Amino acid sequence: TTATTTHMPNPAVGQPATKINDEITGGVDDLIGLTHLHEPAILHALRLRYDADIIYTNTGPILLAINPFKTMEGVYGKNLMDLYRQEGQERSHGGTKQSQSEIMANPSLPQTQSPNDKASPSIPKTDQGGTIPAIYLYRSNGRLPPHVYKAADDAYRAMIRGIEMSSAMKRGARARN
């Protein structure tokens, strides 16, 4: 007799309709990208990410954080926070990279580039002088993975946009009077 093996597709990765990114543990940074958004698929993707020390995952606009129950070097620090702030600035300016004059005017920004850039990127350091783990740096799509710094930057930029819109509406109301 011949033994037959049936291979069941992994519920978190490998589904035909799921847009899988092989460099992302669990296949997706945002659980909304899973083909089947149900409890087993979500738990499996979170488990894969947790086992790889990736504690942040998006599900739409919500950031999920899983307590690693250990000290994780390079997950937090000024240089990493600056990377997320710089990415937020780029997104708010239509995805354009900062000019060299903008970088020179703000020396606190890390001198880094996404892997899509032609020049070789310099790897930012942690506050303690070590290297920030690659799982917290740019993906091949030029974006940073989910992180609390991204959530904070998004919230800050939304607040500023609201203030700017409110000011513009007040100016417009005064102009009509």
CSV table of C-alpha atoms in Angstrom, one decimal:
chain,number,residue,atom,x,y,z
A,1,THR,CA,0.0,0.0,0.0
A,2,THR,CA,1.0,3.5,-0.6
A,3,ALA,CA,0.8,6.1,2.1
A,4,THR,CA,-0.8,9.3,1.1
A,5,THR,CA,0.0,12.6,2.9
A,6,THR,CA,-2.5,15.3,2.7
A,7,HIS,CA,-0.9,18.7,3.3
A,8,MET,CA,-3.3,21.1,4.9
A,9,PRO,CA,-2.5,24.8,4.1
A,10,ASN,CA,-1.4,26.8,7.1
A,11,PRO,CA,-4.3,29.1,8.1
A,12,ALA,CA,-2.1,32.1,8.6
A,13,VAL,CA,0.0,31.8,5.6
A,14,GLY,CA,-0.2,30.2,2.2
A,15,GLN,CA,-3.9,30.7,1.4
A,16,PRO,CA,-4.3,31.5,-2.3
A,17,ALA,CA,-6.0,34.9,-1.7
A,18,THR,CA,-3.6,36.0,1.1
A,19,LYS,CA,-0.9,38.4,-0.1
A,20,ILE,CA,2.0,36.7,1.5
A,21,ASN,CA,5.3,38.5,2.1
A,22,ASP,CA,7.9,35.8,2.8
A,23,GLU,CA,10.1,38.2,4.8
A,24,ILE,CA,7.4,38.8,7.3
A,25,THR,CA,7.0,36.2,10.0
A,26,GLY,CA,3.4,34.9,9.9
A,27,GLY,CA,3.1,36.2,6.3
A,28,VAL,CA,1.4,39.5,7.1
A,29,ASP,CA,2.1,42.6,9.3
A,30,ASP,CA,-1.6,43.3,9.3
A,31,LEU,CA,-4.0,40.5,10.2
A,32,ILE,CA,-6.6,42.0,7.9
A,33,GLY,CA,-4.5,40.5,5.1
A,34,LEU,CA,-5.3,37.0,6.2
A,35,THR,CA,-7.6,35.1,3.8
A,36,HIS,CA,-9.7,33.8,6.7
A,37,LEU,CA,-9.9,36.2,9.5
A,38,HIS,CA,-11.0,33.8,12.2
A,39,GLU,CA,-9.6,32.9,15.6
A,40,PRO,CA,-7.3,29.9,14.6
A,41,ALA,CA,-5.7,31.9,11.8
A,42,ILE,CA,-5.2,35.0,14.0
A,43,LEU,CA,-3.8,33.0,16.9
A,44,HIS,CA,-1.5,31.1,14.6
A,45,ALA,CA,-0.1,34.2,13.0
A,46,LEU,CA,0.4,35.9,16.4
A,47,ARG,CA,2.1,32.7,17.7
A,48,LEU,CA,4.5,32.7,14.8
A,49,ARG,CA,5.3,36.4,15.3
A,50,TYR,CA,5.7,35.9,19.1
A,51,ASP,CA,8.1,33.0,18.6
A,52,ALA,CA,10.2,35.2,16.4
A,53,ASP,CA,10.2,38.0,19.0
A,54,ILE,CA,7.9,40.2,16.9
A,55,ILE,CA,5.6,41.6,19.6
A,56,TYR,CA,3.7,44.1,17.5
A,57,THR,CA,1.0,43.3,14.9
A,58,ASN,CA,-1.6,45.4,13.2
A,59,THR,CA,-5.2,44.4,12.7
A,60,GLY,CA,-6.5,47.3,10.6
A,61,PRO,CA,-5.9,50.5,12.5
A,62,ILE,CA,-5.5,48.7,15.8
A,63,LEU,CA,-2.0,47.7,17.1
A,64,LEU,CA,-1.8,44.5,19.0
A,65,ALA,CA,1.1,44.1,21.5
A,66,ILE,CA,2.0,40.8,23.1
A,67,ASN,CA,4.0,40.9,26.3
A,68,PRO,CA,7.2,39.0,25.6
A,69,PHE,CA,7.9,38.4,29.3
A,70,LYS,CA,11.6,39.2,28.8
A,71,THR,CA,13.9,42.1,28.1
A,72,MET,CA,14.1,42.7,24.3
A,73,GLU,CA,17.2,44.7,23.2
A,74,GLY,CA,16.7,47.2,20.4
A,75,VAL,CA,12.9,47.3,20.5
A,76,TYR,CA,12.8,50.8,22.0
A,77,GLY,CA,15.1,53.8,21.8
A,78,LYS,CA,15.6,57.2,20.3
A,79,ASN,CA,17.1,56.1,17.0
A,80,LEU,CA,14.3,53.7,16.3
A,81,MET,CA,11.7,56.3,17.3
A,82,ASP,CA,13.4,58.7,14.9
A,83,LEU,CA,13.0,56.1,12.1
A,84,TYR,CA,9.3,55.9,12.7
A,85,ARG,CA,9.0,59.7,12.9
A,86,GLN,CA,10.9,60.1,9.7
A,87,GLU,CA,8.7,57.6,8.0
A,88,GLY,CA,5.6,59.5,9.2
A,89,GLN,CA,7.0,62.7,7.8
A,90,GLU,CA,7.6,61.0,4.5
A,91,ARG,CA,4.0,59.6,4.4
A,92,SER,CA,2.5,62.9,5.3
A,93,HIS,CA,4.5,64.6,2.4
A,94,GLY,CA,3.1,62.1,-0.1
A,95,GLY,CA,5.8,59.5,0.3
A,96,THR,CA,8.7,61.7,-0.7
A,97,LYS,CA,12.0,61.2,1.0
A,98,GLN,CA,13.5,64.0,2.9
A,99,SER,CA,16.0,66.2,1.0
A,100,GLN,CA,19.6,66.3,2.1
A,101,SER,CA,19.0,69.9,3.3
A,102,GLU,CA,16.1,68.8,5.5
A,103,ILE,CA,18.3,66.0,7.0
A,104,MET,CA,21.1,68.5,7.6
A,105,ALA,CA,18.7,70.9,9.3
A,106,ASN,CA,17.6,68.1,11.7
A,107,PRO,CA,20.7,66.2,12.7
A,108,SER,CA,18.7,64.1,15.2
A,109,LEU,CA,17.2,62.1,12.3
A,110,PRO,CA,19.1,58.9,11.7
A,111,GLN,CA,21.1,58.7,8.5
A,112,THR,CA,19.3,55.6,7.2
A,113,GLN,CA,17.7,54.6,4.0
A,114,SER,CA,15.2,51.9,3.0
A,115,PRO,CA,16.6,48.8,1.2
A,116,ASN,CA,15.0,50.2,-2.1
A,117,ASP,CA,17.5,53.1,-2.1
A,118,LYS,CA,20.5,52.8,-4.3
A,119,ALA,CA,23.1,53.9,-1.7
A,120,SER,CA,24.1,51.4,1.0
A,121,PRO,CA,22.0,51.9,4.2
A,122,SER,CA,23.7,52.5,7.5
A,123,ILE,CA,22.2,50.4,10.3
A,124,PRO,CA,21.0,52.6,13.1
A,125,LYS,CA,22.3,51.8,16.6
A,126,THR,CA,20.3,51.3,19.8
A,127,ASP,CA,20.7,53.7,22.7
A,128,GLN,CA,23.2,51.3,24.2
A,129,GLY,CA,25.3,51.2,21.1
A,130,GLY,CA,24.1,47.8,19.7
A,131,THR,CA,22.5,47.2,16.4
A,132,ILE,CA,18.7,47.5,16.1
A,133,PRO,CA,17.4,44.0,15.2
A,134,ALA,CA,16.6,43.7,11.5
A,135,ILE,CA,13.0,42.7,12.3
A,136,TYR,CA,12.4,46.3,13.3
A,137,LEU,CA,13.9,47.9,10.2
A,138,TYR,CA,12.6,48.6,6.7
A,139,ARG,CA,10.9,45.8,4.7
A,140,SER,CA,11.5,45.4,1.0
A,141,ASN,CA,8.4,47.5,0.4
A,142,GLY,CA,10.2,50.4,2.1
A,143,ARG,CA,8.0,50.6,5.1
A,144,LEU,CA,8.7,49.9,8.8
A,145,PRO,CA,6.9,47.0,10.6
A,146,PRO,CA,4.1,47.7,13.1
A,147,HIS,CA,5.4,49.3,16.3
A,148,VAL,CA,4.1,51.4,19.1
A,149,TYR,CA,6.2,54.3,17.8
A,150,LYS,CA,4.2,54.2,14.5
A,151,ALA,CA,0.9,54.2,16.4
A,152,ALA,CA,2.1,57.2,18.4
A,153,ASP,CA,3.3,59.0,15.3
A,154,ASP,CA,0.1,58.4,13.4
A,155,ALA,CA,-1.9,59.7,16.4
A,156,TYR,CA,0.2,62.8,16.7
A,157,ARG,CA,-0.1,63.5,12.9
A,158,ALA,CA,-3.9,63.0,13.0
A,159,MET,CA,-4.1,65.5,16.0
A,160,ILE,CA,-2.0,68.1,14.1
A,161,ARG,CA,-4.2,67.6,10.9
A,162,GLY,CA,-7.3,68.2,13.1
A,163,ILE,CA,-5.8,71.3,14.6
A,164,GLU,CA,-4.8,72.6,11.1
A,165,MET,CA,-8.3,71.9,9.7
A,166,SER,CA,-10.0,73.6,12.7
A,167,SER,CA,-7.8,76.7,12.2
A,168,ALA,CA,-8.5,76.8,8.5
A,169,MET,CA,-12.3,76.5,9.1
A,170,LYS,CA,-12.1,79.3,11.7
A,171,ARG,CA,-10.2,81.5,9.2
A,172,GLY,CA,-12.7,80.8,6.5
A,173,ALA,CA,-15.6,81.6,8.9
A,174,ARG,CA,-14.0,85.0,9.8
A,175,ALA,CA,-13.4,85.8,6.1
A,176,ARG,CA,-17.1,85.3,5.3
A,177,ASN,CA,-18.2,87.6,8.2
